[in-house]
Amino acid sequence: MDQFQNDRSSLADLSMDELQTHLRNALHNNRYLLVLDDVWNNDREKWLELKELLMGGAGGSKIVVTTRKNSVASIMDGQGKHYPNLVKLGDEIVKRCGGVPLAVRALGGFLFRKVDEHVWVSGVDSILVGTRSHSAI
């Protein structure tokens, strides 16, 4: 991490890709504590991108996020409440997507924070028209 403190002026001239590479290299196999204070951005995709960028750290690394928005807190949590019927439907959705990660991710974005089983069934049926049908969906 000392390399960041020594090279602050040169970091300002780097592109976003170069900064991300620099950060990945700095975190690689190092343990870190990152504090994100007063987060307001509730864009789930941006959070997933950031999480992916930070995954190279050593075990025991931690990220602490503070926010005043419930929507941000629910995105950051990643666990939330458990809905067993939705978990079963989710497994079937993954099967119906035929192993295509983009399809799974798109449907996950559509269904995120929707807990009504009917919404899942009708929404997925209308989106995945023509895929292999299953009695649960």
PDB file of N, CA and C in Angstrom, residues 33-85:
ATOM      1  N   LEU A  33      -8.498  -3.441   5.413  1.00  0.00           N
ATOM      2  CA  LEU A  33      -9.750  -2.963   5.977  1.00  0.00           C
ATOM      3  C   LEU A  33     -10.141  -1.739   5.169  1.00  0.00           C
ATOM      4  N   LEU A  34     -11.298  -1.793   4.528  1.00  0.00           N
ATOM      5  CA  LEU A  34     -11.796  -0.681   3.721  1.00  0.00           C
ATOM      6  C   LEU A  34     -13.065  -0.156   4.378  1.00  0.00           C
ATOM      7  N   VAL A  35     -13.110   1.134   4.658  1.00  0.00           N
ATOM      8  CA  VAL A  35     -14.291   1.759   5.250  1.00  0.00           C
ATOM      9  C   VAL A  35     -14.904   2.684   4.213  1.00  0.00           C
ATOM     10  N   LEU A  36     -16.150   2.409   3.843  1.00  0.00           N
ATOM     11  CA  LEU A  36     -16.908   3.258   2.926  1.00  0.00           C
ATOM     12  C   LEU A  36     -17.980   3.945   3.764  1.00  0.00           C
ATOM     13  N   ASP A  37     -17.797   5.208   4.029  1.00  0.00           N
ATOM     14  CA  ASP A  37     -18.664   5.931   4.948  1.00  0.00           C
ATOM     15  C   ASP A  37     -19.738   6.707   4.203  1.00  0.00           C
ATOM     16  N   ASP A  38     -20.968   6.617   4.685  1.00  0.00           N
ATOM     17  CA  ASP A  38     -22.104   7.383   4.180  1.00  0.00           C
ATOM     18  C   ASP A  38     -22.369   7.125   2.692  1.00  0.00           C
ATOM     19  N   VAL A  39     -22.503   5.857   2.327  1.00  0.00           N
ATOM     20  CA  VAL A  39     -22.746   5.457   0.940  1.00  0.00           C
ATOM     21  C   VAL A  39     -24.196   5.755   0.568  1.00  0.00           C
ATOM     22  N   TRP A  40     -24.389   6.396  -0.581  1.00  0.00           N
ATOM     23  CA  TRP A  40     -25.724   6.733  -1.063  1.00  0.00           C
ATOM     24  C   TRP A  40     -26.067   6.044  -2.370  1.00  0.00           C
ATOM     25  N   ASN A  41     -25.089   5.531  -3.071  1.00  0.00           N
ATOM     26  CA  ASN A  41     -25.337   4.911  -4.371  1.00  0.00           C
ATOM     27  C   ASN A  41     -25.994   3.556  -4.178  1.00  0.00           C
ATOM     28  N   ASN A  42     -27.193   3.381  -4.719  1.00  0.00           N
ATOM     29  CA  ASN A  42     -27.884   2.102  -4.573  1.00  0.00           C
ATOM     30  C   ASN A  42     -27.943   1.337  -5.887  1.00  0.00           C
ATOM     31  N   ASP A  43     -26.936   1.529  -6.738  1.00  0.00           N
ATOM     32  CA  ASP A  43     -26.814   0.790  -7.992  1.00  0.00           C
ATOM     33  C   ASP A  43     -26.145  -0.552  -7.696  1.00  0.00           C
ATOM     34  N   ARG A  44     -26.925  -1.598  -7.737  1.00  0.00           N
ATOM     35  CA  ARG A  44     -26.440  -2.937  -7.391  1.00  0.00           C
ATOM     36  C   ARG A  44     -25.297  -3.381  -8.290  1.00  0.00           C
ATOM     37  N   GLU A  45     -25.367  -3.074  -9.574  1.00  0.00           N
ATOM     38  CA  GLU A  45     -24.313  -3.475 -10.512  1.00  0.00           C
ATOM     39  C   GLU A  45     -22.967  -2.855 -10.136  1.00  0.00           C
ATOM     40  N   LYS A  46     -22.979  -1.585  -9.738  1.00  0.00           N
ATOM     41  CA  LYS A  46     -21.733  -0.928  -9.335  1.00  0.00           C
ATOM     42  C   LYS A  46     -21.146  -1.584  -8.091  1.00  0.00           C
ATOM     43  N   TRP A  47     -22.009  -1.971  -7.152  1.00  0.00           N
ATOM     44  CA  TRP A  47     -21.534  -2.650  -5.954  1.00  0.00           C
ATOM     45  C   TRP A  47     -20.910  -3.999  -6.318  1.00  0.00           C
ATOM     46  N   LEU A  48     -21.551  -4.747  -7.229  1.00  0.00           N
ATOM     47  CA  LEU A  48     -21.002  -6.040  -7.636  1.00  0.00           C
ATOM     48  C   LEU A  48     -19.651  -5.868  -8.333  1.00  0.00           C
ATOM     49  N   GLU A  49     -19.514  -4.822  -9.144  1.00  0.00           N
ATOM     50  CA  GLU A  49     -18.238  -4.545  -9.798  1.00  0.00           C
ATOM     51  C   GLU A  49     -17.157  -4.228  -8.770  1.00  0.00           C
ATOM     52  N   LEU A  50     -17.498  -3.414  -7.777  1.00  0.00           N
ATOM     53  CA  LEU A  50     -16.534  -3.067  -6.739  1.00  0.00           C
ATOM     54  C   LEU A  50     -16.137  -4.304  -5.942  1.00  0.00           C
ATOM     55  N   LYS A  51     -17.123  -5.116  -5.593  1.00  0.00           N
ATOM     56  CA  LYS A  51     -16.849  -6.338  -4.843  1.00  0.00           C
ATOM     57  C   LYS A  51     -15.889  -7.244  -5.605  1.00  0.00           C
ATOM     58  N   GLU A  52     -16.132  -7.376  -6.898  1.00  0.00           N
ATOM     59  CA  GLU A  52     -15.258  -8.210  -7.731  1.00  0.00           C
ATOM     60  C   GLU A  52     -13.832  -7.660  -7.751  1.00  0.00           C
ATOM     61  N   LEU A  53     -13.716  -6.349  -7.812  1.00  0.00           N
ATOM     62  CA  LEU A  53     -12.405  -5.703  -7.824  1.00  0.00           C
ATOM     63  C   LEU A  53     -11.646  -5.958  -6.521  1.00  0.00           C
ATOM     64  N   LEU A  54     -12.370  -6.036  -5.409  1.00  0.00           N
ATOM     65  CA  LEU A  54     -11.746  -6.164  -4.095  1.00  0.00           C
ATOM     66  C   LEU A  54     -11.527  -7.609  -3.648  1.00  0.00           C
ATOM     67  N   MET A  55     -11.891  -8.573  -4.462  1.00  0.00           N
ATOM     68  CA  MET A  55     -11.828  -9.977  -4.058  1.00  0.00           C
ATOM     69  C   MET A  55     -10.416 -10.558  -3.989  1.00  0.00           C
ATOM     70  N   GLY A  56      -9.401  -9.848  -4.442  1.00  0.00           N
ATOM     71  CA  GLY A  56      -8.049 -10.394  -4.474  1.00  0.00           C
ATOM     72  C   GLY A  56      -7.295 -10.323  -3.167  1.00  0.00           C
ATOM     73  N   GLY A  57      -7.893  -9.727  -2.160  1.00  0.00           N
ATOM     74  CA  GLY A  57      -7.199  -9.584  -0.879  1.00  0.00           C
ATOM     75  C   GLY A  57      -7.085 -10.900  -0.133  1.00  0.00           C
ATOM     76  N   ALA A  58      -6.216 -10.924   0.848  1.00  0.00           N
ATOM     77  CA  ALA A  58      -6.016 -12.125   1.659  1.00  0.00           C
ATOM     78  C   ALA A  58      -7.224 -12.369   2.556  1.00  0.00           C
ATOM     79  N   GLY A  59      -7.323 -13.591   3.056  1.00  0.00           N
ATOM     80  CA  GLY A  59      -8.376 -13.936   3.995  1.00  0.00           C
ATOM     81  C   GLY A  59      -8.327 -13.015   5.202  1.00  0.00           C
ATOM     82  N   GLY A  60      -9.487 -12.687   5.722  1.00  0.00           N
ATOM     83  CA  GLY A  60      -9.544 -11.788   6.859  1.00  0.00           C
ATOM     84  C   GLY A  60      -9.731 -10.333   6.465  1.00  0.00           C
ATOM     85  N   SER A  61      -9.675 -10.038   5.174  1.00  0.00           N
ATOM     86  CA  SER A  61      -9.933  -8.673   4.707  1.00  0.00           C
ATOM     87  C   SER A  61     -11.381  -8.321   4.999  1.00  0.00           C
ATOM     88  N   LYS A  62     -11.636  -7.068   5.300  1.00  0.00           N
ATOM     89  CA  LYS A  62     -12.982  -6.631   5.667  1.00  0.00           C
ATOM     90  C   LYS A  62     -13.344  -5.343   4.945  1.00  0.00           C
ATOM     91  N   ILE A  63     -14.642  -5.195   4.666  1.00  0.00           N
ATOM     92  CA  ILE A  63     -15.187  -3.960   4.114  1.00  0.00           C
ATOM     93  C   ILE A  63     -16.316  -3.532   5.044  1.00  0.00           C
ATOM     94  N   VAL A  64     -16.232  -2.312   5.554  1.00  0.00           N
ATOM     95  CA  VAL A  64     -17.259  -1.766   6.433  1.00  0.00           C
ATOM     96  C   VAL A  64     -17.958  -0.651   5.658  1.00  0.00           C
ATOM     97  N   VAL A  65     -19.286  -0.730   5.595  1.00  0.00           N
ATOM     98  CA  VAL A  65     -20.071   0.257   4.864  1.00  0.00           C
ATOM     99  C   VAL A  65     -21.069   0.890   5.815  1.00  0.00           C
ATOM    100  N   THR A  66     -21.123   2.219   5.807  1.00  0.00           N
ATOM    101  CA  THR A  66     -22.168   2.910   6.561  1.00  0.00           C
ATOM    102  C   THR A  66     -23.067   3.631   5.565  1.00  0.00           C
ATOM    103  N   THR A  67     -24.352   3.689   5.884  1.00  0.00           N
ATOM    104  CA  THR A  67     -25.312   4.354   5.014  1.00  0.00           C
ATOM    105  C   THR A  67     -26.537   4.747   5.836  1.00  0.00           C
ATOM    106  N   ARG A  68     -27.274   5.700   5.308  1.00  0.00           N
ATOM    107  CA  ARG A  68     -28.539   6.089   5.937  1.00  0.00           C
ATOM    108  C   ARG A  68     -29.728   5.582   5.126  1.00  0.00           C
ATOM    109  N   LYS A  69     -29.446   4.917   4.016  1.00  0.00           N
ATOM    110  CA  LYS A  69     -30.514   4.452   3.124  1.00  0.00           C
ATOM    111  C   LYS A  69     -30.714   2.949   3.266  1.00  0.00           C
ATOM    112  N   ASN A  70     -31.950   2.539   3.547  1.00  0.00           N
ATOM    113  CA  ASN A  70     -32.266   1.117   3.664  1.00  0.00           C
ATOM    114  C   ASN A  70     -31.997   0.368   2.367  1.00  0.00           C
ATOM    115  N   SER A  71     -32.247   1.015   1.222  1.00  0.00           N
ATOM    116  CA  SER A  71     -32.031   0.349  -0.060  1.00  0.00           C
ATOM    117  C   SER A  71     -30.557   0.016  -0.265  1.00  0.00           C
ATOM    118  N   VAL A  72     -29.671   0.892   0.183  1.00  0.00           N
ATOM    119  CA  VAL A  72     -28.229   0.632   0.084  1.00  0.00           C
ATOM    120  C   VAL A  72     -27.852  -0.503   1.030  1.00  0.00           C
ATOM    121  N   ALA A  73     -28.393  -0.471   2.235  1.00  0.00           N
ATOM    122  CA  ALA A  73     -28.078  -1.509   3.218  1.00  0.00           C
ATOM    123  C   ALA A  73     -28.501  -2.884   2.712  1.00  0.00           C
ATOM    124  N   SER A  74     -29.649  -2.978   2.070  1.00  0.00           N
ATOM    125  CA  SER A  74     -30.105  -4.284   1.588  1.00  0.00           C
ATOM    126  C   SER A  74     -29.231  -4.789   0.444  1.00  0.00           C
ATOM    127  N   ILE A  75     -28.696  -3.892  -0.370  1.00  0.00           N
ATOM    128  CA  ILE A  75     -27.796  -4.302  -1.452  1.00  0.00           C
ATOM    129  C   ILE A  75     -26.473  -4.797  -0.865  1.00  0.00           C
ATOM    130  N   MET A  76     -25.955  -4.076   0.097  1.00  0.00           N
ATOM    131  CA  MET A  76     -24.664  -4.413   0.688  1.00  0.00           C
ATOM    132  C   MET A  76     -24.729  -5.713   1.478  1.00  0.00           C
ATOM    133  N   ASP A  77     -25.873  -5.994   2.085  1.00  0.00           N
ATOM    134  CA  ASP A  77     -26.028  -7.160   2.941  1.00  0.00           C
ATOM    135  C   ASP A  77     -25.736  -8.445   2.186  1.00  0.00           C
ATOM    136  N   GLY A  78     -26.352  -8.603   1.030  1.00  0.00           N
ATOM    137  CA  GLY A  78     -26.110  -9.794   0.241  1.00  0.00           C
ATOM    138  C   GLY A  78     -26.803 -11.034   0.776  1.00  0.00           C
ATOM    139  N   GLN A  79     -27.252 -11.010   2.010  1.00  0.00           N
ATOM    140  CA  GLN A  79     -27.909 -12.181   2.567  1.00  0.00           C
ATOM    141  C   GLN A  79     -29.401 -11.945   2.668  1.00  0.00           C
ATOM    142  N   GLY A  80     -29.785 -10.898   3.367  1.00  0.00           N
ATOM    143  CA  GLY A  80     -31.192 -10.563   3.490  1.00  0.00           C
ATOM    144  C   GLY A  80     -32.007 -11.673   4.131  1.00  0.00           C
ATOM    145  N   LYS A  81     -33.308 -11.571   3.996  1.00  0.00           N
ATOM    146  CA  LYS A  81     -34.204 -12.587   4.524  1.00  0.00           C
ATOM    147  C   LYS A  81     -34.180 -13.781   3.578  1.00  0.00           C
ATOM    148  N   HIS A  82     -34.484 -14.925   4.118  1.00  0.00           N
ATOM    149  CA  HIS A  82     -34.487 -16.135   3.306  1.00  0.00           C
ATOM    150  C   HIS A  82     -35.920 -16.538   2.982  1.00  0.00           C
ATOM    151  N   TYR A  83     -36.156 -16.828   1.720  1.00  0.00           N
ATOM    152  CA  TYR A  83     -37.455 -17.247   1.233  1.00  0.00           C
ATOM    153  C   TYR A  83     -37.270 -18.603   0.555  1.00  0.00           C
ATOM    154  N   PRO A  84     -37.537 -19.698   1.277  1.00  0.00           N
ATOM    155  CA  PRO A  84     -37.252 -21.044   0.746  1.00  0.00           C
ATOM    156  C   PRO A  84     -37.892 -21.319  -0.616  1.00  0.00           C
ATOM    157  N   ASN A  85     -39.142 -20.871  -0.820  1.00  0.00           N
ATOM    158  CA  ASN A  85     -39.787 -21.111  -2.115  1.00  0.00           C
ATOM    159  C   ASN A  85     -39.063 -20.385  -3.238  1.00  0.00           C
TER     160      ASN A  85
END
